[in-house]
C-alpha cells in the first residue's frame, strides 16, 4: 500500500478495508450526511492505527461534495458554513488570540495555487487590532496570513520561513492550507480534509520536506487540504482494478481464468503499471481541464469558511459583499 | 473508432494500422527524424483516405518532440525553426501579402489558452506597413492577429467573428492556432500538428461549431494545433490495452485464457470503460499539473516559429531579444 | 481651447463658461443631484453648440460621484442602478433585439483596461438565446460582447474589426466602453459620461483613428466613457491658474502687478507650460497610484449597470451573486 | 523642506543647494557620466550632513538614465551591468556566503509591485547549494528571496517577517528592493538609488513603519529603490516654481512685481498649494499611464543586475536566455 500515493485519511482507510475487508484497528470512524454533503470523521486513536493509516494520531474530518458547480453561489455558501462548523470543532480560540493562516503552494502552478488564492480571500485584522483597536468591533479576532511560495521560488524551506514568522507573531493557532494529491479523479476539488495534526513530510503537491506540526511550530497546526491532482499511474491502476473485477464477474464459470485473475497481486500490478507508464508519462500528475475556475471557487469557499470560523461577529452576507 | 476522441492525423492513422495491420489506403506517409525531433507528413489523397482518417483531403505535418523542458531555450529555438520550415511548405506568401493569425481558445482556461498566448508573442506589423511604411524594412510582411475568445465569453461564433474581420482585412492566408485533445498523455504539449485544411466542427478543446476552412473563410487556412488535454476515458482505455497485451504475452500457454483475452473487442471495451468511468468522472479531460509553464513555453515556440516564417528578414536572435 | 485635452462634455462647457462667463449657445444643460451623485445632461442642439463643444449634436449624460471607495459595495450598487437608469433613456431595445457591447482599450495597460474588464463582468446571452432559447427566461435579451484589443496588438483598426462583426451579428445597438482623458485629477474614475453619438477620432486614451458612430457602424452607438488619466501639462496648467487667481486676490492693491497677472493669456501660458514641461515629461499622461483597484471597481459598476439595463428580468442581487 | 516628500538623496541635496546656493556640509558628492547613464555618489559623512539630508550616514549611489524605452534590450542590459558594478562596491560577499533578497511592496498595486516583480526574475540557488551542491558550478553563490507582501495583506509588519526569516536563514547580507516616491515625474522608473544604510521608517510607497537596517536585521542591508510615483502636490509645486522663476526672468524691470515674486516663501507656498489641492485630490500620488510595462522592464533590469552581481560565474547572455 505504501507506494500508492494518497494524502487523504478516507482513502487510506478505504484501501485497508478493501484489502482486509474490515475496519482499520485503532481508528474510529463516524459518517454524517446532509443535503449532498457528507462528513466523515476519522479518529486515529493509537499507534497501530497511525501505522496502518500512515498518519499521525489525531482527528481527520473529510467533507465530501458532489461536483463543485461554477456560479452555484448558494452551494458555495453552504459549503463555507459546513467548513466553518467543522473547523470550530478543532479550533478553540479565546477572544483576541491570534490566528496565523499559511497558504502553501506555488502561485505560478494553477493546481498548486489553492493556498495563496485562499489567503487573498481572508479578512486580515491583526494590524487593525494593533493600530486602531477602537475601530474594530467585538467578535473580530486578530488574523494574519502569509503565502510564502515554494522552495524553488524562495530557496528557503517553507516551514523554516513560518517558524521564523511564528517566533515574531506568536499566534495561538496556525491554519495551513495546501493542495493535495488524491487517488481518484472524482475527489479533485470536491473533497476538503481538515486535520489537527498538521502536515507531515512528503505529502502535498509541492515539495515540503519539513513538517508543519505542533512539534515544529510550537502551537497547534490545523491543516486544510483539498485534492487538486491525481497520479496518472494510480488512476490507471484503479481503472484496471475495476476492469478486472468486472472480468471476474463475467467469467465465474471459466475457473482457470477466474483463479488466474484473482491471483494478480495488486501491488505487483501497480508496480508493473508504473513500469509500463513511466517510460512515457513518468510520475505524471494530472488535473481537470477546468482547474482554473475550480481553484478560484474552492479558494472562495475555504476563505469564507475560515473568515466566519475565526470572526464570530462576521455574517457570510457581509463577507460576500466586502471581500472580492 | 469514431467514438475515440482524437484531433491528430497521426493518431487516426495509428488506430487504423493497429486495427488493420496495414497502412491507411488513400494516405501517403513520410517520416523524417533529426536531433530528437520527428516529422511525420500525412498526405490524405482521396475520399477513401479522408473517410477512414475522419479528416479532409490535404496535408498534415506532425512535429513530435520529447518532453518540453522548461528553460531549455536552445531546444525551444530549434523547435521554432523546425516549425517555421514546415510552415514554409504550406504557406506561399508573396511579398506584402497580409497574414491574419487567429488564436482560438479561452484565456481563462489554462489548457485552452494556447492560442491567445501565441498571439501575444507575435510581431504585429500590418498597421506599421500602412501608417509608416518607410520605417519598415524589406522582408517584413504585414501581419495582423486576433484572439477573439470563445462562444461563452462573446456570445458569437468565433468563425463568424473571423469572417467579419476577413471581409475587412482581406488577408491572403489565415493561420489558426488551437489547443487539441490527444489520446495519449505523452503527446500533450510535445506534439505540433500543422494542416492546410483548416479546422472542422467539433474538433479542438473548446466549442467551435462552425468550420475554419477555405470554404468558410474564402482564403487558405493553415491550422496549428497542439494537444493540451487527454480524455480520461481514452487514457484508461489505452492503459488497459497495454495491460491486456501484457497479460496475453504472459499467458501464451493458457489457451482458454489467451483466446478469451483476444476475444475482448476493443470498441466494446471502450464503451464499457466509459460506462464504468462516467458516473464519477463524466467526460473528464485531464491535463498535466505543469500546464501553466508548458503552455507558456509552447506559446513562445509557436509564436517565434510564425514570426520567422512570415518575416524573411527576421533573425530568431532579434525576436528573442525584442519580443517578450 | 482646442489644444486643451478633454473628452468630457462637462469640461468643454466649463472651459467655455469660465472663458466667456455665459452658457454655451446651442447647448441645453440640466443638472440633478441625489445622494452624493450628480447627473448633468448636456444636450447639444445645433451646429454652433457642436462647434464650441467640439462634439457632435446629441445627448451627453455625465454621472459625477465623490471618490469611489474600495469595498463600498452598497455605493457601487447605487451607482450601477443610476447608470442603468440613464442608459435606459438612450437605449430603446425591443424584446429580443441584440446588443453588442465593445470594450475598447489595451488589457496590458491598466488605465486603458477598463473596456476589457467591463466585458468580463457582463451576462453574455446571445448564444444561449440561439442554441437553448427554452432555457432562457423572458426579460433576458440577447447580449454579445468583444474586447478586440488595440491597433498595436492586432494590427487592425478596432473600428474595422467591429464593422466586420456588426455585419455578421447585426445588432440593434452598440455600446462602446472606453477609458478617457480628463483635465482634472478629481474626475479620474469618479465620472461616467454616457453619450448617444458614439466615439469620434482622436478621443480616448488609446489611438482610435476611425470613429464608432451610427455613420460608420450603421446602428446607434452608445458610448460609456470614464476618465482614467490626466494630461500632466493640463494638470499643471490648472494648478497655476488657481495659483494666479489666488495671487490676484492677494494683490488687488498692487495695480501694476494685478494688471500684469490679468494680462497673462491662458492659452499662451498653456503653450509655455508645455514648453517648460515637455523636455522632461513630454506628453505625459498620469493616473493615480491606486488605478488597479479603481479600474476593477468601476468595471464592476459599469458591467452591472449594463446587465440590469439590458436584461429587465435581472435583479442586481442575482448579478452580484452569479457574476464574479 | 521636511514636508516635501522625497526618498532620493540626490533630491534632498538639490533642494538644499537650491535653497542655500552651496553644497550640503558633511556630504561628499561625486558625479560620473557615461553613455547616457549618470552615476552620482552621495557620501554622508557626519551627523550634520545626515540631519540636513534627512538620511543616515552612509553611501547613496544614484543611477540616472533617460526614459526607459520598452524593447530596447541592449540598453536594459547596459543598465543591468552598471547596476551590478555599483552593487559590487557596496556588497562584499565571500564565496558561499548567503544573500537574502527582499521584494517589498504590494503585487496588487502596479506602481508598488516592483519588489515582487524583481524577485520573480532572480536566480534562486540557496536550496540547490544545500540539496545538490555537486550540481552547482563554482561562482554561483547561495541566493534566497521573499516577497512577503504589505501590512494590509499579511497583518504583520514586513520587517518583523524578515527578522523572523533572517533568524533562520542567517544571511550575510540583505538586499531590499522597494518602490519610492520622487518629487519629479522625470525620475519615475528612470532613476535607481542604491544605499548601504537600508530603509528607514516612513519612506517608500507603502506603509513600512519598522526600519530595515543593520540595527534591526543584524546584518548589512543594501537598499535598491526606484521612484514609481510622484506626489501630485509636489509636482504642482515644482511647476509653479518654474512658472515663477520664468515670470521673474520676464519682469526684471518691474521692480515691485519682481520683489513681490521673490518674497513668495516656497515652503509657505507649498503648504498653500496643499490647501488648494487637498480638498479634491488629497494626498494623491500619481504614476505614468505606461506604468505596467515600465515596472516590468525595470524589474528585469534590476533582477539581472542582482543576478550578475551575486553570481560571478553568470554571464548576462545566459541570464537573458534562461530567466524569463
PDB file of N, CA and C in Angstrom, chain C residues 67 108-111 185-186 205 229 232 235-236 239-240 242-243 246 250-251 257 260 269 272 276-277 280-281 284-289 292, chain D residues 67 108-111 185-186 205 229 232 235-236 239-240 242-243 246 250-251 257 260 269 272 276-277 280-281 284-289 292:
ATOM      1  N   UNK C  67     -15.175  60.397  -4.510  1.00  0.00           N
ATOM      2  CA  UNK C  67     -14.202  59.321  -4.614  1.00  0.00           C
ATOM      3  C   UNK C  67     -14.886  57.950  -4.515  1.00  0.00           C
ATOM      4  N   UNK C 108      -3.245  45.243 -21.376  1.00  0.00           N
ATOM      5  CA  UNK C 108      -1.903  45.241 -20.776  1.00  0.00           C
ATOM      6  C   UNK C 108      -1.537  46.581 -20.148  1.00  0.00           C
ATOM      7  N   UNK C 109      -2.401  47.586 -20.322  1.00  0.00           N
ATOM      8  CA  UNK C 109      -2.133  48.921 -19.785  1.00  0.00           C
ATOM      9  C   UNK C 109      -3.262  49.239 -18.800  1.00  0.00           C
ATOM     10  N   UNK C 110      -2.997  49.089 -17.518  1.00  0.00           N
ATOM     11  CA  UNK C 110      -4.057  49.154 -16.515  1.00  0.00           C
ATOM     12  C   UNK C 110      -5.031  50.319 -16.719  1.00  0.00           C
ATOM     13  N   UNK C 111      -4.556  51.569 -16.889  1.00  0.00           N
ATOM     14  CA  UNK C 111      -5.537  52.656 -17.009  1.00  0.00           C
ATOM     15  C   UNK C 111      -6.346  52.586 -18.308  1.00  0.00           C
ATOM     16  N   UNK C 185      -7.723  65.774 -12.117  1.00  0.00           N
ATOM     17  CA  UNK C 185      -7.473  64.513 -11.427  1.00  0.00           C
ATOM     18  C   UNK C 185      -8.692  64.074 -10.625  1.00  0.00           C
ATOM     19  N   UNK C 186      -9.469  65.044 -10.102  1.00  0.00           N
ATOM     20  CA  UNK C 186     -10.593  64.634  -9.245  1.00  0.00           C
ATOM     21  C   UNK C 186     -11.657  63.860 -10.019  1.00  0.00           C
ATOM     22  N   UNK C 205      -8.063  57.278 -24.617  1.00  0.00           N
ATOM     23  CA  UNK C 205      -6.679  57.163 -24.171  1.00  0.00           C
ATOM     24  C   UNK C 205      -5.814  56.548 -25.253  1.00  0.00           C
ATOM     25  N   UNK C 229      -7.095  58.853 -16.898  1.00  0.00           N
ATOM     26  CA  UNK C 229      -5.795  59.534 -16.918  1.00  0.00           C
ATOM     27  C   UNK C 229      -5.987  61.044 -17.051  1.00  0.00           C
ATOM     28  N   UNK C 232      -0.504  65.578 -17.742  1.00  0.00           N
ATOM     29  CA  UNK C 232       0.250  66.283 -16.697  1.00  0.00           C
ATOM     30  C   UNK C 232       0.323  67.784 -16.976  1.00  0.00           C
ATOM     31  N   UNK C 235      -2.869  69.456 -16.003  1.00  0.00           N
ATOM     32  CA  UNK C 235      -2.957  69.470 -14.545  1.00  0.00           C
ATOM     33  C   UNK C 235      -2.117  70.625 -14.001  1.00  0.00           C
ATOM     34  N   UNK C 236      -0.891  70.742 -14.506  1.00  0.00           N
ATOM     35  CA  UNK C 236      -0.007  71.832 -14.083  1.00  0.00           C
ATOM     36  C   UNK C 236      -0.672  73.165 -14.408  1.00  0.00           C
ATOM     37  N   UNK C 239      -3.383  74.056 -12.033  1.00  0.00           N
ATOM     38  CA  UNK C 239      -2.834  74.439 -10.726  1.00  0.00           C
ATOM     39  C   UNK C 239      -2.346  75.881 -10.778  1.00  0.00           C
ATOM     40  N   UNK C 240      -1.648  76.221 -11.867  1.00  0.00           N
ATOM     41  CA  UNK C 240      -1.109  77.577 -11.989  1.00  0.00           C
ATOM     42  C   UNK C 240      -2.240  78.601 -12.094  1.00  0.00           C
ATOM     43  N   UNK C 242      -5.119  78.352 -10.662  1.00  0.00           N
ATOM     44  CA  UNK C 242      -5.580  78.531  -9.280  1.00  0.00           C
ATOM     45  C   UNK C 242      -4.624  79.449  -8.551  1.00  0.00           C
ATOM     46  N   UNK C 243      -3.331  79.197  -8.748  1.00  0.00           N
ATOM     47  CA  UNK C 243      -2.288  79.992  -8.085  1.00  0.00           C
ATOM     48  C   UNK C 243      -2.436  81.466  -8.450  1.00  0.00           C
ATOM     49  N   UNK C 246      -5.373  83.153  -7.142  1.00  0.00           N
ATOM     50  CA  UNK C 246      -5.081  83.350  -5.731  1.00  0.00           C
ATOM     51  C   UNK C 246      -4.231  84.605  -5.518  1.00  0.00           C
ATOM     52  N   UNK C 250      -4.854  88.299  -3.610  1.00  0.00           N
ATOM     53  CA  UNK C 250      -3.941  88.859  -2.607  1.00  0.00           C
ATOM     54  C   UNK C 250      -3.432  90.253  -2.963  1.00  0.00           C
ATOM     55  N   UNK C 251      -3.531  90.596  -4.268  1.00  0.00           N
ATOM     56  CA  UNK C 251      -2.774  91.793  -4.688  1.00  0.00           C
ATOM     57  C   UNK C 251      -3.633  92.827  -5.395  1.00  0.00           C
ATOM     58  N   UNK C 257       1.018  94.957 -10.727  1.00  0.00           N
ATOM     59  CA  UNK C 257       1.101  93.509 -10.602  1.00  0.00           C
ATOM     60  C   UNK C 257      -0.216  92.871 -11.039  1.00  0.00           C
ATOM     61  N   UNK C 260      -0.784  93.038 -14.652  1.00  0.00           N
ATOM     62  CA  UNK C 260       0.191  92.131 -15.282  1.00  0.00           C
ATOM     63  C   UNK C 260      -0.313  90.694 -15.238  1.00  0.00           C
ATOM     64  N   UNK C 269      -0.088  80.784 -22.019  1.00  0.00           N
ATOM     65  CA  UNK C 269       0.509  80.190 -20.817  1.00  0.00           C
ATOM     66  C   UNK C 269       0.579  78.670 -20.966  1.00  0.00           C
ATOM     67  N   UNK C 272       3.264  77.725 -23.108  1.00  0.00           N
ATOM     68  CA  UNK C 272       4.546  77.911 -22.419  1.00  0.00           C
ATOM     69  C   UNK C 272       4.812  76.747 -21.461  1.00  0.00           C
ATOM     70  N   UNK C 276       7.826  74.237 -21.089  1.00  0.00           N
ATOM     71  CA  UNK C 276       8.636  74.005 -19.890  1.00  0.00           C
ATOM     72  C   UNK C 276       8.661  72.520 -19.545  1.00  0.00           C
ATOM     73  N   UNK C 277       7.493  71.893 -19.641  1.00  0.00           N
ATOM     74  CA  UNK C 277       7.396  70.503 -19.179  1.00  0.00           C
ATOM     75  C   UNK C 277       7.915  69.510 -20.209  1.00  0.00           C
ATOM     76  N   UNK C 280      11.189  67.280 -20.357  1.00  0.00           N
ATOM     77  CA  UNK C 280      11.406  66.125 -19.489  1.00  0.00           C
ATOM     78  C   UNK C 280      10.196  65.242 -19.256  1.00  0.00           C
ATOM     79  N   UNK C 281       8.983  65.762 -19.352  1.00  0.00           N
ATOM     80  CA  UNK C 281       7.887  64.792 -19.205  1.00  0.00           C
ATOM     81  C   UNK C 281       7.090  64.553 -20.477  1.00  0.00           C
ATOM     82  N   UNK C 284       3.078  63.546 -21.138  1.00  0.00           N
ATOM     83  CA  UNK C 284       2.861  62.583 -20.076  1.00  0.00           C
ATOM     84  C   UNK C 284       1.400  62.549 -19.631  1.00  0.00           C
ATOM     85  N   UNK C 285       0.855  61.342 -19.593  1.00  0.00           N
ATOM     86  CA  UNK C 285      -0.463  61.147 -19.007  1.00  0.00           C
ATOM     87  C   UNK C 285      -0.255  60.446 -17.677  1.00  0.00           C
ATOM     88  N   UNK C 286      -0.884  60.966 -16.630  1.00  0.00           N
ATOM     89  CA  UNK C 286      -0.700  60.347 -15.317  1.00  0.00           C
ATOM     90  C   UNK C 286      -2.007  59.771 -14.802  1.00  0.00           C
ATOM     91  N   UNK C 287      -1.875  58.845 -13.848  1.00  0.00           N
ATOM     92  CA  UNK C 287      -3.018  58.135 -13.289  1.00  0.00           C
ATOM     93  C   UNK C 287      -2.732  57.907 -11.811  1.00  0.00           C
ATOM     94  N   UNK C 288      -3.772  57.749 -10.981  1.00  0.00           N
ATOM     95  CA  UNK C 288      -3.499  57.571  -9.548  1.00  0.00           C
ATOM     96  C   UNK C 288      -2.796  56.242  -9.261  1.00  0.00           C
ATOM     97  N   UNK C 289      -2.049  56.244  -8.185  1.00  0.00           N
ATOM     98  CA  UNK C 289      -1.321  55.043  -7.774  1.00  0.00           C
ATOM     99  C   UNK C 289      -2.265  53.842  -7.615  1.00  0.00           C
ATOM    100  N   UNK C 292      -5.242  50.180 -10.198  1.00  0.00           N
ATOM    101  CA  UNK C 292      -5.668  48.786 -10.383  1.00  0.00           C
ATOM    102  C   UNK C 292      -7.026  48.533  -9.747  1.00  0.00           C
TER     103      UNK C 292
ATOM    104  N   UNK D  67      14.667  58.315 -20.388  1.00  0.00           N
ATOM    105  CA  UNK D  67      13.472  57.473 -20.436  1.00  0.00           C
ATOM    106  C   UNK D  67      13.838  56.024 -20.771  1.00  0.00           C
ATOM    107  N   UNK D 108      -0.554  43.725  -5.892  1.00  0.00           N
ATOM    108  CA  UNK D 108      -1.846  44.106  -6.464  1.00  0.00           C
ATOM    109  C   UNK D 108      -1.901  45.576  -6.877  1.00  0.00           C
ATOM    110  N   UNK D 109      -0.855  46.332  -6.563  1.00  0.00           N
ATOM    111  CA  UNK D 109      -0.803  47.763  -6.884  1.00  0.00           C
ATOM    112  C   UNK D 109       0.384  47.970  -7.821  1.00  0.00           C
ATOM    113  N   UNK D 110       0.107  48.084  -9.112  1.00  0.00           N
ATOM    114  CA  UNK D 110       1.177  48.073 -10.107  1.00  0.00           C
ATOM    115  C   UNK D 110       2.369  48.949  -9.739  1.00  0.00           C
ATOM    116  N   UNK D 111       2.193  50.224  -9.366  1.00  0.00           N
ATOM    117  CA  UNK D 111       3.384  51.040  -9.086  1.00  0.00           C
ATOM    118  C   UNK D 111       4.135  50.593  -7.832  1.00  0.00           C
ATOM    119  N   UNK D 185       8.466  63.959 -11.919  1.00  0.00           N
ATOM    120  CA  UNK D 185       7.964  62.896 -12.784  1.00  0.00           C
ATOM    121  C   UNK D 185       9.074  62.335 -13.669  1.00  0.00           C
ATOM    122  N   UNK D 186      10.061  63.185 -14.042  1.00  0.00           N
ATOM    123  CA  UNK D 186      11.070  62.674 -14.972  1.00  0.00           C
ATOM    124  C   UNK D 186      11.925  61.575 -14.358  1.00  0.00           C
ATOM    125  N   UNK D 205       6.706  53.705  -0.882  1.00  0.00           N
ATOM    126  CA  UNK D 205       5.350  53.990  -1.331  1.00  0.00           C
ATOM    127  C   UNK D 205       4.341  53.407  -0.351  1.00  0.00           C
ATOM    128  N   UNK D 229       6.261  56.680  -8.273  1.00  0.00           N
ATOM    129  CA  UNK D 229       5.138  57.618  -8.130  1.00  0.00           C
ATOM    130  C   UNK D 229       5.661  58.998  -7.766  1.00  0.00           C
ATOM    131  N   UNK D 232       1.304  64.475  -6.261  1.00  0.00           N
ATOM    132  CA  UNK D 232       0.726  65.479  -7.169  1.00  0.00           C
ATOM    133  C   UNK D 232       0.986  66.896  -6.662  1.00  0.00           C
ATOM    134  N   UNK D 235       4.484  67.950  -7.427  1.00  0.00           N
ATOM    135  CA  UNK D 235       4.598  68.164  -8.865  1.00  0.00           C
ATOM    136  C   UNK D 235       4.054  69.544  -9.212  1.00  0.00           C
ATOM    137  N   UNK D 236       2.880  69.862  -8.675  1.00  0.00           N
ATOM    138  CA  UNK D 236       2.283  71.170  -8.913  1.00  0.00           C
ATOM    139  C   UNK D 236       3.223  72.252  -8.389  1.00  0.00           C
ATOM    140  N   UNK D 239       6.095  72.864 -10.647  1.00  0.00           N
ATOM    141  CA  UNK D 239       5.669  73.550 -11.863  1.00  0.00           C
ATOM    142  C   UNK D 239       5.530  75.045 -11.583  1.00  0.00           C
ATOM    143  N   UNK D 240       4.914  75.362 -10.455  1.00  0.00           N
ATOM    144  CA  UNK D 240       4.706  76.775 -10.115  1.00  0.00           C
ATOM    145  C   UNK D 240       6.045  77.474  -9.888  1.00  0.00           C
ATOM    146  N   UNK D 242       8.817  76.774 -11.379  1.00  0.00           N
ATOM    147  CA  UNK D 242       9.331  77.036 -12.734  1.00  0.00           C
ATOM    148  C   UNK D 242       8.633  78.254 -13.308  1.00  0.00           C
ATOM    149  N   UNK D 243       7.309  78.278 -13.120  1.00  0.00           N
ATOM    150  CA  UNK D 243       6.498  79.390 -13.638  1.00  0.00           C
ATOM    151  C   UNK D 243       6.981  80.715 -13.057  1.00  0.00           C
ATOM    152  N   UNK D 246      10.261  81.819 -14.169  1.00  0.00           N
ATOM    153  CA  UNK D 246      10.058  82.278 -15.531  1.00  0.00           C
ATOM    154  C   UNK D 246       9.543  83.722 -15.538  1.00  0.00           C
ATOM    155  N   UNK D 250      11.088  87.369 -16.893  1.00  0.00           N
ATOM    156  CA  UNK D 250      10.364  88.272 -17.796  1.00  0.00           C
ATOM    157  C   UNK D 250      10.201  89.683 -17.228  1.00  0.00           C
ATOM    158  N   UNK D 251      10.371  89.821 -15.899  1.00  0.00           N
ATOM    159  CA  UNK D 251       9.915  91.083 -15.299  1.00  0.00           C
ATOM    160  C   UNK D 251      10.982  91.762 -14.456  1.00  0.00           C
ATOM    161  N   UNK D 257       6.911  94.139  -8.723  1.00  0.00           N
ATOM    162  CA  UNK D 257       6.476  92.786  -9.047  1.00  0.00           C
ATOM    163  C   UNK D 257       7.590  91.789  -8.734  1.00  0.00           C
ATOM    164  N   UNK D 260       8.063  91.270  -5.158  1.00  0.00           N
ATOM    165  CA  UNK D 260       6.899  90.540  -4.649  1.00  0.00           C
ATOM    166  C   UNK D 260       7.043  89.046  -4.920  1.00  0.00           C
ATOM    167  N   UNK D 269       4.311  78.526   0.324  1.00  0.00           N
ATOM    168  CA  UNK D 269       3.603  78.303  -0.934  1.00  0.00           C
ATOM    169  C   UNK D 269       3.177  76.832  -1.033  1.00  0.00           C
ATOM    170  N   UNK D 272       0.316  76.173   0.992  1.00  0.00           N
ATOM    171  CA  UNK D 272      -0.876  76.759   0.382  1.00  0.00           C
ATOM    172  C   UNK D 272      -1.381  75.870  -0.750  1.00  0.00           C
ATOM    173  N   UNK D 276      -4.910  74.188  -1.455  1.00  0.00           N
ATOM    174  CA  UNK D 276      -5.729  74.349  -2.660  1.00  0.00           C
ATOM    175  C   UNK D 276      -6.083  72.974  -3.235  1.00  0.00           C
ATOM    176  N   UNK D 277      -5.095  72.088  -3.255  1.00  0.00           N
ATOM    177  CA  UNK D 277      -5.309  70.803  -3.924  1.00  0.00           C
ATOM    178  C   UNK D 277      -6.055  69.796  -3.055  1.00  0.00           C
ATOM    179  N   UNK D 280      -9.734  68.351  -3.219  1.00  0.00           N
ATOM    180  CA  UNK D 280     -10.208  67.415  -4.240  1.00  0.00           C
ATOM    181  C   UNK D 280      -9.213  66.335  -4.638  1.00  0.00           C
ATOM    182  N   UNK D 281      -7.902  66.552  -4.499  1.00  0.00           N
ATOM    183  CA  UNK D 281      -7.044  65.408  -4.824  1.00  0.00           C
ATOM    184  C   UNK D 281      -6.346  64.804  -3.610  1.00  0.00           C
ATOM    185  N   UNK D 284      -2.705  62.787  -3.173  1.00  0.00           N
ATOM    186  CA  UNK D 284      -2.684  61.967  -4.365  1.00  0.00           C
ATOM    187  C   UNK D 284      -1.265  61.680  -4.849  1.00  0.00           C
ATOM    188  N   UNK D 285      -0.979  60.413  -5.070  1.00  0.00           N
ATOM    189  CA  UNK D 285       0.274  60.027  -5.709  1.00  0.00           C
ATOM    190  C   UNK D 285      -0.071  59.605  -7.127  1.00  0.00           C
ATOM    191  N   UNK D 286       0.679  60.124  -8.101  1.00  0.00           N
ATOM    192  CA  UNK D 286       0.375  59.765  -9.490  1.00  0.00           C
ATOM    193  C   UNK D 286       1.531  59.004 -10.117  1.00  0.00           C
ATOM    194  N   UNK D 287       1.224  58.291 -11.182  1.00  0.00           N
ATOM    195  CA  UNK D 287       2.191  57.444 -11.865  1.00  0.00           C
ATOM    196  C   UNK D 287       1.888  57.513 -13.359  1.00  0.00           C
ATOM    197  N   UNK D 288       2.879  57.251 -14.220  1.00  0.00           N
ATOM    198  CA  UNK D 288       2.601  57.364 -15.659  1.00  0.00           C
ATOM    199  C   UNK D 288       1.627  56.284 -16.129  1.00  0.00           C
ATOM    200  N   UNK D 289       0.914  56.604 -17.188  1.00  0.00           N
ATOM    201  CA  UNK D 289      -0.050  55.672 -17.772  1.00  0.00           C
ATOM    202  C   UNK D 289       0.621  54.340 -18.135  1.00  0.00           C
ATOM    203  N   UNK D 292       2.664  49.771 -16.193  1.00  0.00           N
ATOM    204  CA  UNK D 292       2.774  48.304 -16.238  1.00  0.00           C
ATOM    205  C   UNK D 292       4.061  47.865 -16.928  1.00  0.00           C
TER     206      UNK D 292
END
